[in-house]
XYZ file of C-alpha atoms in Angstrom:
778
model
C 29.648 -6.135 25.095
C 26.660 -7.344 27.093
C 24.763 -10.459 26.045
C 25.930 -13.102 23.638
C 29.200 -12.580 21.778
C 28.354 -14.002 18.375
C 31.974 -14.133 17.310
C 33.383 -16.150 20.224
C 30.353 -18.440 20.472
C 30.548 -19.389 16.828
C 33.371 -21.909 17.440
C 35.228 -20.744 14.331
C 38.301 -22.905 13.645
C 39.722 -20.764 10.842
C 39.902 -17.170 9.729
C 37.453 -17.769 6.855
C 34.902 -19.363 9.190
C 35.202 -16.384 11.502
C 34.440 -13.883 8.734
C 31.259 -15.746 7.848
C 29.810 -15.574 11.372
C 29.073 -11.848 11.378
C 30.347 -8.818 9.457
C 31.711 -7.321 12.697
C 33.769 -10.392 13.578
C 37.551 -10.145 13.119
C 40.345 -12.695 13.345
C 43.659 -12.397 15.172
C 46.524 -13.944 13.174
C 49.154 -13.259 15.831
C 51.113 -16.415 16.759
C 51.067 -16.059 20.528
C 47.562 -14.981 21.395
C 45.007 -16.065 23.920
C 44.832 -19.460 25.548
C 46.231 -22.624 24.006
C 43.081 -24.337 25.269
C 40.738 -22.332 23.056
C 41.047 -21.365 19.431
C 37.708 -19.514 19.371
C 39.179 -16.603 21.225
C 40.959 -15.545 18.028
C 37.554 -14.726 16.519
C 36.092 -11.722 18.304
C 34.880 -8.190 17.847
C 37.601 -5.815 16.651
C 37.682 -3.773 19.857
C 38.047 -6.912 21.958
C 40.969 -8.190 19.900
C 42.755 -4.843 20.205
C 42.121 -4.797 23.953
C 43.616 -8.320 24.200
C 46.843 -7.252 22.508
C 46.330 -8.221 18.884
C 46.765 -4.805 17.268
C 48.526 -4.991 13.911
C 47.695 -8.622 13.181
C 43.940 -8.489 12.628
C 42.037 -9.769 9.618
C 38.872 -7.686 9.203
C 38.008 -7.100 5.525
C 35.031 -4.955 4.608
C 32.868 -4.391 1.557
C 33.931 -1.762 -0.942
C 32.501 -0.019 -3.971
C 34.200 1.366 -7.088
C 32.361 3.534 -9.623
C 33.805 2.462 -12.965
C 31.742 4.649 -15.332
C 29.944 7.828 -14.328
C 28.897 9.934 -17.324
C 26.783 12.979 -16.281
C 23.068 13.021 -17.046
C 21.910 14.645 -20.274
C 19.468 17.528 -20.274
C 18.030 17.078 -23.764
C 17.390 14.111 -26.039
C 17.205 15.176 -29.662
C 20.015 17.246 -31.068
C 22.778 15.113 -29.525
C 24.524 12.173 -31.096
C 21.940 9.383 -30.911
C 23.853 7.238 -28.434
C 25.171 10.097 -26.275
C 21.959 10.673 -24.346
C 22.369 9.562 -20.713
C 19.380 9.164 -18.404
C 20.936 7.119 -15.568
C 24.053 7.782 -13.520
C 26.396 5.994 -12.800
C 26.528 3.493 -15.650
C 28.918 0.881 -14.217
C 29.780 -0.066 -10.629
C 32.090 -2.741 -9.196
C 31.331 -4.142 -5.724
C 33.576 -6.225 -3.510
C 31.327 -7.731 -0.829
C 32.039 -9.384 2.465
C 29.110 -11.620 3.430
C 26.708 -9.785 5.701
C 28.482 -6.432 5.267
C 25.995 -4.179 3.498
C 27.228 -1.417 1.219
C 25.213 1.104 -0.769
C 25.467 3.471 -3.686
C 23.222 6.157 -5.163
C 21.579 6.039 -8.590
C 20.174 9.130 -10.336
C 17.598 8.999 -13.130
C 16.329 11.819 -15.341
C 13.689 11.832 -18.081
C 15.424 14.148 -20.566
C 13.538 16.691 -22.634
C 12.766 16.200 -26.324
C 13.560 12.497 -26.249
C 12.940 10.629 -29.570
C 9.749 8.566 -29.699
C 8.898 5.478 -31.777
C 5.179 4.630 -31.709
C 3.816 1.416 -33.196
C 0.025 1.310 -33.597
C -1.293 -2.242 -33.267
C -4.968 -2.496 -34.189
C -7.608 -5.188 -33.807
C -9.200 -5.661 -37.256
C -11.954 -8.034 -36.171
C -15.420 -7.219 -37.467
C -16.510 -5.281 -34.367
C -13.751 -2.690 -35.003
C -15.097 -1.608 -38.411
C -16.312 1.797 -37.207
C -12.967 2.358 -35.456
C -11.106 1.745 -38.720
C -13.108 4.496 -40.437
C -12.184 6.987 -37.713
C -8.403 6.436 -37.797
C -7.878 6.773 -41.560
C -6.255 10.190 -41.006
C -4.842 9.362 -37.586
C -1.194 9.621 -38.669
C -1.277 13.302 -39.513
C -3.229 14.358 -36.443
C -1.204 12.174 -34.066
C 2.095 13.445 -35.455
C 0.953 17.037 -34.891
C 0.169 16.335 -31.243
C 3.279 14.256 -30.543
C 5.588 16.844 -32.094
C 4.451 19.191 -29.353
C 6.205 16.758 -27.007
C 9.196 15.683 -29.127
C 10.796 16.902 -32.341
C 11.811 13.367 -33.306
C 8.739 11.190 -33.832
C 8.200 8.055 -35.935
C 5.049 6.039 -36.485
C 4.379 2.426 -37.531
C 1.309 0.243 -38.052
C 0.289 -3.400 -37.666
C -2.949 -5.347 -37.319
C -4.218 -8.638 -35.932
C -7.331 -10.796 -35.675
C -6.749 -14.351 -34.399
C -5.235 -17.711 -35.308
C -6.759 -18.965 -38.562
C -7.562 -22.403 -37.161
C -10.641 -23.922 -35.569
C -12.216 -23.138 -33.118
C -10.813 -19.611 -33.189
C -11.757 -18.792 -36.792
C -14.082 -20.008 -39.554
C -12.134 -22.713 -41.408
C -14.800 -24.373 -43.536
C -14.038 -24.182 -47.289
C -16.882 -21.759 -47.966
C -15.326 -19.280 -45.522
C -11.738 -19.440 -46.844
C -11.918 -16.255 -48.911
C -14.770 -14.516 -47.123
C -15.582 -15.523 -43.511
C -18.488 -13.050 -43.547
C -20.567 -15.055 -46.052
C -24.112 -15.328 -44.759
C -23.642 -12.484 -42.254
C -26.355 -10.020 -43.249
C -24.994 -7.003 -41.357
C -21.594 -7.190 -43.058
C -21.528 -9.702 -45.916
C -17.950 -9.133 -47.130
C -14.593 -9.200 -45.262
C -11.028 -10.480 -45.675
C -9.786 -13.895 -44.414
C -8.665 -14.119 -40.787
C -4.959 -13.763 -39.917
C -2.823 -13.832 -36.756
C -0.602 -10.732 -37.082
C 0.361 -8.627 -40.057
C 3.144 -6.018 -39.961
C 2.048 -3.284 -42.376
C 4.313 -0.276 -41.894
C 7.770 -0.045 -40.316
C 8.452 2.942 -38.098
C 8.826 6.056 -40.232
C 8.638 9.822 -39.930
C 6.535 9.951 -43.131
C 3.142 9.935 -41.462
C 1.292 10.116 -44.804
C 2.317 6.517 -45.412
C 0.548 5.585 -42.167
C -2.674 7.115 -43.496
C -2.231 5.287 -46.818
C -1.787 1.907 -45.118
C -4.770 2.420 -42.845
C -7.009 3.319 -45.795
C -6.085 0.037 -47.491
C -7.207 -2.096 -44.540
C -10.384 -4.116 -44.313
C -11.812 -5.915 -41.313
C -11.993 -9.677 -40.870
C -14.111 -12.059 -38.806
C -13.191 -14.681 -36.221
C -15.453 -17.187 -34.530
C -14.998 -16.687 -30.770
C -15.017 -13.410 -28.840
C -11.379 -13.313 -27.587
C -8.732 -12.024 -29.999
C -5.142 -13.087 -30.724
C -3.649 -9.763 -29.706
C -0.939 -11.173 -27.444
C 0.597 -12.980 -30.421
C 0.806 -9.615 -32.175
C 2.282 -7.794 -29.167
C 5.082 -10.332 -28.824
C 5.983 -10.200 -32.529
C 5.948 -6.405 -32.502
C 8.320 -6.483 -29.516
C 10.898 -9.053 -30.674
C 11.024 -8.358 -34.435
C 13.154 -5.285 -33.841
C 14.720 -5.023 -37.286
C 11.466 -5.351 -39.234
C 9.501 -3.039 -36.940
C 12.377 -0.550 -36.920
C 12.761 0.173 -33.190
C 15.626 2.633 -32.607
C 18.011 2.068 -29.704
C 18.085 5.759 -28.857
C 14.296 6.294 -28.775
C 11.475 5.759 -26.337
C 9.380 2.818 -27.558
C 5.574 2.996 -27.360
C 3.338 0.099 -28.440
C -0.342 1.126 -28.628
C -2.653 -1.909 -28.513
C -6.285 -1.159 -29.463
C -9.079 -3.696 -29.071
C -12.680 -4.029 -27.929
C -12.510 -7.545 -26.509
C -10.548 -9.869 -24.226
C -7.333 -11.629 -25.398
C -6.429 -15.269 -25.700
C -3.623 -16.240 -23.285
C -1.249 -19.170 -22.837
C -2.885 -22.652 -22.861
C -5.884 -21.411 -24.867
C -4.108 -22.824 -27.903
C -4.763 -26.351 -26.650
C -8.355 -25.893 -27.830
C -6.953 -25.877 -31.369
C -4.403 -28.620 -30.761
C -1.447 -26.255 -30.163
C 0.597 -27.719 -27.314
C 4.006 -26.192 -28.033
C 4.635 -23.145 -25.813
C 5.661 -19.918 -27.454
C 9.439 -19.640 -27.862
C 9.581 -15.838 -27.648
C 11.241 -15.537 -31.077
C 10.399 -13.492 -34.171
C 8.364 -15.452 -36.764
C 7.577 -12.886 -39.464
C 7.896 -14.249 -42.986
C 8.819 -12.359 -46.154
C 5.266 -11.042 -46.411
C 5.591 -9.686 -42.845
C 2.924 -12.052 -41.542
C 3.146 -14.157 -38.376
C 4.103 -17.573 -39.770
C 3.926 -19.597 -36.518
C 0.326 -18.701 -35.754
C -0.854 -22.260 -36.372
C 2.169 -23.945 -34.701
C 2.738 -22.150 -31.355
C 0.453 -21.506 -28.396
C -0.407 -17.986 -27.312
C 2.328 -16.328 -25.184
C 2.048 -16.097 -21.407
C 1.922 -12.840 -19.471
C 5.360 -13.582 -18.015
C 6.866 -14.029 -21.485
C 5.233 -10.826 -22.695
C 6.576 -8.890 -19.730
C 10.077 -10.301 -20.239
C 10.244 -9.452 -23.956
C 8.731 -5.993 -23.548
C 11.271 -5.188 -20.834
C 14.174 -6.613 -22.848
C 13.328 -4.301 -25.733
C 12.449 -1.264 -23.566
C 8.876 -1.069 -24.805
C 6.058 0.734 -23.012
C 2.798 -1.092 -23.749
C -0.372 1.033 -23.805
C -3.660 -0.898 -23.634
C -6.364 1.185 -25.368
C -9.498 -0.821 -24.577
C -13.234 -0.228 -24.283
C -14.728 0.557 -20.902
C -16.304 -2.878 -20.442
C -12.848 -4.540 -20.445
C -10.913 -1.865 -18.562
C -10.747 -3.796 -15.280
C -9.316 -6.922 -16.928
C -6.542 -5.041 -18.687
C -5.895 -2.991 -15.559
C -5.151 -6.281 -13.792
C -2.764 -7.186 -16.617
C -0.746 -4.027 -15.927
C 0.084 -5.337 -12.445
C 1.611 -8.440 -14.048
C 3.415 -6.736 -16.948
C 5.797 -3.991 -15.686
C 5.853 -0.687 -17.563
C 2.311 -1.073 -18.884
C -0.559 1.429 -18.767
C -4.250 1.149 -19.692
C -6.663 3.802 -20.990
C -10.360 3.700 -21.929
C -11.035 3.754 -25.681
C -14.352 5.012 -27.014
C -16.249 2.452 -29.047
C -15.520 4.368 -32.275
C -11.885 5.234 -31.334
C -12.566 8.974 -31.634
C -10.516 9.698 -28.523
C -7.440 7.743 -29.626
C -5.155 10.784 -30.038
C -6.108 12.197 -26.637
C -5.648 8.704 -25.176
C -2.131 8.251 -26.603
C -0.954 11.699 -25.481
C -2.370 11.091 -21.997
C -0.693 7.681 -21.754
C 2.632 9.070 -22.991
C 2.531 11.846 -20.395
C 1.686 9.254 -17.736
C 4.660 7.118 -18.761
C 7.007 10.093 -18.736
C 5.739 11.172 -15.309
C 7.133 8.143 -13.464
C 10.384 6.233 -13.059
C 10.573 2.650 -11.809
C 13.783 0.646 -11.390
C 13.911 -2.996 -12.420
C 16.624 -5.577 -11.655
C 17.875 -8.122 -14.168
C 19.845 -11.310 -13.463
C 20.175 -10.703 -9.735
C 22.177 -13.572 -8.087
C 20.272 -15.571 -5.480
C 22.854 -14.892 -2.756
C 22.644 -11.108 -3.228
C 20.114 -9.047 -1.270
C 18.960 -5.700 -2.673
C 16.958 -2.963 -0.955
C 15.930 0.366 -2.473
C 15.169 3.759 -0.958
C 13.599 6.311 -3.311
C 14.082 10.069 -2.987
C 11.444 11.711 -5.160
C 10.645 15.314 -6.049
C 9.287 16.112 -2.594
C 12.746 15.459 -1.148
C 11.486 12.746 1.210
C 12.985 9.271 1.444
C 10.758 6.235 0.931
C 12.428 3.018 2.165
C 11.512 -0.095 0.211
C 10.254 1.917 -2.761
C 11.909 1.726 -6.172
C 9.676 4.111 -8.137
C 8.701 7.781 -8.199
C 5.641 9.398 -9.762
C 4.179 12.850 -10.519
C 7.353 13.877 -12.339
C 7.819 16.534 -14.981
C 10.067 16.208 -18.001
C 13.595 17.055 -16.905
C 13.092 16.174 -13.218
C 15.827 14.136 -11.542
C 15.123 11.493 -8.912
C 17.570 9.355 -6.960
C 17.574 5.896 -5.433
C 19.855 4.508 -2.757
C 20.628 0.869 -3.535
C 21.892 -1.252 -0.615
C 23.618 -4.508 -1.584
C 24.447 -7.391 0.742
C 26.014 -10.785 0.041
C 24.321 -13.498 2.073
C 27.058 -16.096 1.623
C 30.232 -16.948 -0.238
C 30.029 -18.877 -3.494
C 31.457 -22.383 -3.538
C 34.151 -21.270 -5.963
C 36.029 -18.024 -6.348
C 33.715 -16.569 -8.984
C 32.103 -13.211 -9.670
C 28.541 -12.269 -10.511
C 26.881 -9.396 -12.322
C 23.410 -7.915 -12.507
C 21.747 -4.968 -14.200
C 19.595 -2.127 -12.889
C 17.499 -0.289 -15.454
C 14.496 2.032 -15.358
C 11.448 0.342 -16.889
C 11.128 1.294 -20.558
C 14.578 2.965 -20.717
C 17.479 1.738 -22.849
C 19.917 3.126 -20.239
C 21.277 0.606 -17.749
C 23.513 0.397 -14.717
C 25.801 -2.640 -14.796
C 26.866 -3.931 -11.369
C 29.794 -6.371 -11.114
C 30.106 -8.285 -7.843
C 33.141 -10.047 -6.383
C 33.252 -11.699 -2.975
C 35.706 -10.893 -0.178
C 35.723 -14.290 1.515
C 39.445 -15.013 1.981
C 41.773 -13.739 4.681
C 45.033 -12.127 3.625
C 47.016 -14.285 6.018
C 45.901 -17.419 4.183
C 48.189 -16.536 1.273
C 51.197 -16.804 3.643
C 50.463 -20.372 4.755
C 53.630 -22.402 5.553
C 53.393 -26.203 5.065
C 55.423 -28.486 7.409
C 56.116 -25.477 9.582
C 58.384 -25.755 12.586
C 55.724 -23.855 14.501
C 53.563 -26.936 14.015
C 56.257 -29.443 15.023
C 56.806 -30.126 11.357
C 53.478 -31.983 11.314
C 51.125 -29.343 9.922
C 50.603 -26.101 7.993
C 50.862 -22.807 9.827
C 48.370 -20.161 8.681
C 46.716 -17.167 10.332
C 48.182 -17.962 13.768
C 47.025 -21.602 13.907
C 48.351 -25.004 12.996
C 46.334 -27.153 10.638
C 47.682 -30.590 11.519
C 48.436 -33.286 9.009
C 46.485 -36.512 9.152
C 47.331 -38.529 12.285
C 48.476 -35.596 14.409
C 46.734 -33.553 17.109
C 47.375 -30.676 19.456
C 47.701 -26.927 19.233
C 51.154 -27.408 17.693
C 50.483 -30.838 16.175
C 52.761 -32.307 18.832
C 50.731 -35.459 19.539
C 49.846 -38.460 17.496
C 46.331 -39.835 17.385
C 45.791 -42.666 19.904
C 48.504 -41.480 22.311
C 47.281 -41.786 25.897
C 48.530 -41.916 29.434
C 47.954 -40.519 32.895
C 50.366 -37.673 32.256
C 47.970 -36.356 29.614
C 44.766 -36.948 31.571
C 45.354 -34.347 34.282
C 44.819 -31.548 31.774
C 41.450 -32.990 30.784
C 39.758 -32.668 34.212
C 37.966 -29.499 35.219
C 38.758 -30.275 38.894
C 40.135 -33.120 40.956
C 37.623 -35.925 41.137
C 35.656 -34.711 38.115
C 35.262 -37.119 35.184
C 37.519 -36.802 32.188
C 36.192 -34.205 29.753
C 33.041 -33.986 31.919
C 32.072 -37.443 30.683
C 31.209 -36.003 27.273
C 34.486 -36.461 25.424
C 37.812 -38.215 25.157
C 41.170 -36.983 26.419
C 43.868 -36.947 23.744
C 47.185 -35.155 24.007
C 46.116 -32.991 26.955
C 43.036 -31.929 25.073
C 39.447 -32.933 25.277
C 37.858 -34.082 22.050
C 34.140 -33.587 22.647
C 31.593 -36.075 21.445
C 29.123 -35.177 18.762
C 25.503 -34.870 19.877
C 22.281 -35.050 17.934
C 20.954 -32.208 20.089
C 23.689 -29.677 19.250
C 27.308 -28.811 19.893
C 29.334 -29.836 22.958
C 32.354 -27.625 23.499
C 34.666 -26.051 26.051
C 38.167 -26.978 27.353
C 36.604 -29.790 29.391
C 33.503 -30.349 27.213
C 31.572 -28.731 30.031
C 29.452 -26.558 27.766
C 26.813 -27.115 25.126
C 24.275 -25.100 23.176
C 21.138 -27.073 24.003
C 20.859 -27.337 27.812
C 19.169 -23.987 28.411
C 15.748 -22.924 29.594
C 12.959 -23.176 27.060
C 9.688 -21.350 26.583
C 6.843 -23.229 24.939
C 9.356 -25.821 23.828
C 11.588 -23.299 22.065
C 15.158 -22.946 23.259
C 15.677 -19.501 24.797
C 12.258 -18.611 23.370
C 13.895 -18.174 19.964
C 15.194 -14.798 21.137
C 18.622 -15.808 22.369
C 21.481 -18.239 22.056
C 22.243 -21.055 24.431
C 25.808 -20.694 25.694
C 27.145 -23.147 28.231
C 23.764 -23.743 29.897
C 22.770 -20.085 30.001
C 20.601 -18.135 27.590
C 22.377 -15.125 26.153
C 19.481 -12.998 25.056
C 19.413 -11.005 21.882
C 19.140 -7.244 22.125
C 15.660 -6.288 23.235
C 14.977 -9.411 25.360
C 15.642 -10.361 28.983
C 14.794 -13.203 31.339
C 16.121 -16.686 32.054
C 14.583 -17.968 28.856
C 14.630 -14.645 26.931
C 10.839 -14.579 26.695
C 10.507 -11.055 28.021
C 10.793 -8.307 25.423
C 12.106 -4.905 26.451
C 10.561 -3.325 23.396
C 7.522 -1.191 24.001
C 6.487 -0.573 20.390
C 3.874 -3.341 20.568
C 2.364 -1.642 23.608
C 1.862 1.716 21.911
C -1.769 2.169 20.929
C -2.983 3.855 17.781
C -3.275 7.175 19.612
C 0.417 7.060 20.555
C -0.090 6.311 24.239
C 1.484 3.434 26.128
C -1.255 0.831 26.565
C -3.799 3.561 25.740
C -3.030 5.073 29.146
C -4.948 2.209 30.800
C -2.154 -0.213 31.702
C 1.561 -0.961 31.839
C 3.856 -2.650 29.342
C 5.394 -5.861 30.712
C 7.575 -8.050 28.463
C 6.259 -6.374 25.356
C 2.596 -6.912 26.271
C 0.076 -4.633 27.908
C -1.299 -5.504 31.313
C -4.474 -3.472 31.666
C -5.018 -1.818 35.046
C -8.110 0.241 34.232
C -11.298 -1.638 35.177
C -13.130 -2.753 32.055
C -10.155 -2.257 29.705
C -8.965 -5.042 27.402
C -7.324 -5.589 24.004
C -3.705 -5.859 22.872
C -3.046 -2.239 23.848
C -5.953 -1.877 26.325
C -7.696 0.089 23.597
C -11.064 -1.535 24.302
C -12.878 -0.037 27.255
C -16.601 0.610 26.894
C -16.905 1.968 30.433
C -13.858 4.247 30.395
C -14.268 8.006 30.152
C -13.144 9.502 26.851
C -13.960 6.440 24.769
C -16.641 8.357 22.896
C -14.149 10.929 21.614
C -11.879 8.147 20.328
C -14.698 6.465 18.425
C -15.879 9.838 17.156
C -12.570 10.274 15.266
C -13.137 6.985 13.430
C -16.735 7.885 12.552
C -15.686 11.268 11.173
C -12.851 9.904 9.032
C -14.618 6.773 7.747
C -18.058 8.236 7.056
C -17.341 11.884 6.332
C -13.587 11.935 5.524
C -13.070 14.657 8.106
C -11.576 15.088 11.538
C -8.006 14.641 12.724
C -7.723 11.178 11.110
C -8.981 12.331 7.709
C -5.892 11.019 5.904
C -6.937 7.685 4.349
C -3.879 5.708 5.479
C -4.063 7.114 8.999
C -7.777 6.335 9.176
C -7.305 2.752 7.994
C -4.509 2.214 10.504
C -6.281 3.624 13.554
C -9.778 2.409 12.758
C -9.144 -1.021 11.247
C -11.145 -2.747 14.002
C -14.194 -0.499 13.836
C -17.374 -1.821 12.161
C -19.597 1.185 11.442
C -23.289 0.867 10.568
C -25.589 3.795 9.785
C -29.286 3.743 10.767
C -32.245 6.086 10.532
C -33.363 5.464 14.114
C -30.897 4.721 16.883
C -31.858 1.905 19.264
C -30.669 2.626 22.808
C -32.183 -0.326 24.682
C -29.100 -2.591 24.329
C -27.605 -2.864 27.857
C -24.138 -3.623 26.420
C -24.049 -0.554 24.210
C -22.724 2.831 25.307
C -24.600 5.876 24.018
C -22.375 8.714 22.810
C -23.139 12.124 21.334
C -21.191 15.097 20.057
C -22.170 18.471 18.528
C -22.081 18.993 14.750
C -23.043 22.407 13.308
C -25.645 23.231 15.954
C -26.913 19.663 15.786
C -26.118 16.501 17.718
C -24.651 13.337 16.206
C -25.518 10.246 18.264
C -24.062 6.745 18.108
C -23.817 3.606 20.216
C -20.641 1.664 20.852
C -20.157 -1.956 21.892
C -17.417 -4.573 21.759
C -17.800 -7.787 19.743
C -16.424 -11.193 20.692
C -14.047 -11.009 17.710
C -12.248 -8.051 19.288
C -13.727 -5.518 16.878
C -15.919 -2.584 17.869
C -19.485 -2.200 16.614
C -20.512 1.423 16.068
C -24.122 2.217 15.155
C -24.469 5.797 13.911
C -27.377 7.978 12.889
C -27.321 8.737 9.172
C -27.966 12.414 9.874
C -27.330 14.521 12.998
C -30.392 15.243 15.154
C -31.240 18.932 14.763
C -33.893 21.079 16.501
C -35.462 23.677 14.160
C -35.029 27.358 15.185
C -38.280 29.281 16.024
C -39.509 31.799 13.424
C -39.751 35.564 14.047
C -43.552 35.460 13.815
C -43.675 32.805 16.501
C -41.483 34.896 18.769
C -43.603 38.066 18.224
C -46.862 36.195 18.832
C -45.418 34.596 21.937
C -44.382 38.010 23.313
C -47.793 39.546 22.550
C -49.588 36.586 24.089
C -47.425 36.836 27.175
C -48.193 40.557 27.570
C -51.961 39.987 27.106
C -51.934 37.104 29.563
C -50.082 39.140 32.154
C -52.592 42.026 31.610
C -55.587 39.716 32.098
C -54.047 38.304 35.243
C -53.462 41.824 36.606
C -57.039 42.879 35.749
C -58.370 39.778 37.436
C -56.363 40.585 40.560
C -57.620 44.225 40.483
C -61.224 43.071 40.098
C -60.812 40.606 42.945
C -59.425 43.285 45.234
C -62.273 45.746 44.349
C -64.915 43.066 44.934
C -63.421 42.205 48.301
C -63.341 45.891 49.229
C -67.009 46.476 48.180
C -68.243 43.480 50.108
C -66.483 44.693 53.199
C -68.112 48.143 52.841
C -71.555 46.626 52.269
C -71.177 44.365 55.272
C -70.235 47.359 57.400
C -73.263 49.291 56.109
C -75.571 46.419 56.975
C -74.074 46.213 60.408
C -74.632 49.897 61.117
C -78.188 49.747 59.819
C -79.112 46.884 62.115
C -77.988 48.931 65.062
C -80.352 51.930 64.322
C -82.931 52.663 67.226
C -85.717 54.747 65.493
C -88.886 53.480 63.797
C -89.836 54.498 60.317
C -93.242 55.922 61.681
C -91.565 58.296 64.010
C -89.045 59.337 61.505
C -89.446 63.046 60.931
C -88.142 62.777 57.504
C -90.535 60.040 56.474
C -93.292 60.749 53.950
C -95.953 58.408 52.748
C -95.263 57.147 49.293
C -98.916 57.722 48.207
C -100.263 61.185 47.306
C -103.850 62.216 46.205
C -104.691 64.889 43.602
C -108.166 66.114 42.327
C -108.383 66.794 38.564
C -111.437 68.353 36.880
C -112.189 67.438 33.300
C -114.985 67.281 30.733
C -115.384 64.716 27.956
C -118.015 63.692 25.440
C -119.303 60.221 25.147
C -121.914 59.387 22.617
C -122.550 63.066 22.089
C -123.085 63.493 25.793
C -121.124 65.717 28.124
C -119.804 64.521 31.418
C -118.135 66.309 34.316
C -116.310 64.469 36.963
C -113.463 64.058 39.254
C -110.650 61.483 39.139
C -108.836 60.404 42.212
């Protein structure tokens, strides 16, 4: 194999040491094998040992798995014997692990139909919940009707809580002992405060639930937070008094309208003793340690709920939803729903939460040893594998999901002991028990021969080697310590004239015993090699990507170079669009060297002056602002556009010389944005809030424009016609004038001429002043 051989470079001096180096290392136990100068050659890869003639005498144990119990999954819950329902398969597995050798097995989980349900209703009876109490007085009957649509085997229980009856959490003055509501005008009468009170064990007689609820009265505490976590813990651990069945699904509904007290709050009342996680219900079914123990922590709650397979449902008002939602991340198997202020939606809430719980499966691990590594791969209803995931959601009742569990031992325990751990789905009673033993011993070790003749009678022969007794040395224990002489020195020189053992060891019995060094190991037949005299990069030997072997870096897979600082991997050079260095450079030693002018960034993805950059930024704008485009998937968008800072504006400024103006069409409009690079390496995109659109002309405008054009063209044509006629007339008149001026006759001699004045004689008679006149008028 090329590169460093981990097995031979590990300097293993025994079979057990060899097996710990790497799961692919094997040991040759053959007596005559390899060189007497080197014992490390016995530890090698299996194929190398076979090639060197060690077939049939090789120690190479591997991990194994044995399924001890594998009862098939059940299909239905109720109707079978109560403990016969199986929801996980297999139920018991035995593993024999060699360190580093990973083995895996498959686990199947099914939420069976008609599974029995135990529901314990835990209610806050502080004064603010008075209206809620009125609305749940007939809850039992209605809830049972709805739940029996989901299961034929349903039981219901009831408990209540307020807070610790000590100061400053409650009113403790003598006048408030029997009625803490004295002087409170809105509600002058209530019962004394109490921590937790178990009122009704789980029963299928739902009428008793209604009876108990109708008996209840609210109380009053001093501060806003309630003591609900005390009540949750007691309801979880007091299994016998609550009545939890082993064969049922356990639901604990916690209703409140305020925040809870948590661990260390008790110090305000002088309670310094942490909660012990035990049941403290007295004969009256009241929490007796309320005034002695602090409130429980979230970790303790989660542990006890998981131990007793209880699904906790937080039914809280909207104003406190976020707080309790954060609690669900810290308490596995917990859900939270919004409760109306008068609790009218409680039945709908419980059914919704139950369906949510039954729609998912999540594996949990209990008592996992520190030297055991576990990895999960989920295969859910879509048939796809999800590495690193141990839960599936969106399931229907009766669906089966599977998980591949890979187990690896990191080391061997100091003693020959075994370990065990448990895998269980959250909220299920079903478990998978896993027993682990360690395969750390070689078979040849059991055939060790003390004072063997193969070791000159001075040592124990085992696995092909002699383990010399005290005071003896040599491959066959043939020399005593301190023996020296020239006859032994010749075998300790690499060449004539070279120093003994390269000056880094002592020659004893033809063998070099190398000195110890604070820098690392010195080894080799002549102590000529070490694991610290190799090239370094930034002060790190072989760049941290290789092993130093006899002055030369043996690079790990994926690295080359004298100091192993050059990666052959190209994954880091692939840009978000899948191209190598965004198509603007080359990948050298795992890093992009940009060749396109103006390109920069880890994958040359930044290039304001490169063509096509606008289309790349457009994808990010579409997915981030409008949830559209080819990157519309949220995870894909976040991955590809994590460095884009997008700002929307009403008016786009284009006078920045460092900004590139881009535009693209959107539904007959144009979306414009500017793009620039920031010093932090991120991109600044400034985008118009709305695309720029030009309004389409109306039909009337088009008709008027056509008519106007026709009229204008007509006027122009008329003007041209008039101009031509005028020019023609003037030419004719000029010609007439010219001809007239050339005429030779006078008007007096013109035979056609007549005088314009004519004379006529007219006779008439008229009377004037009764007188007659006759005359002539010219």
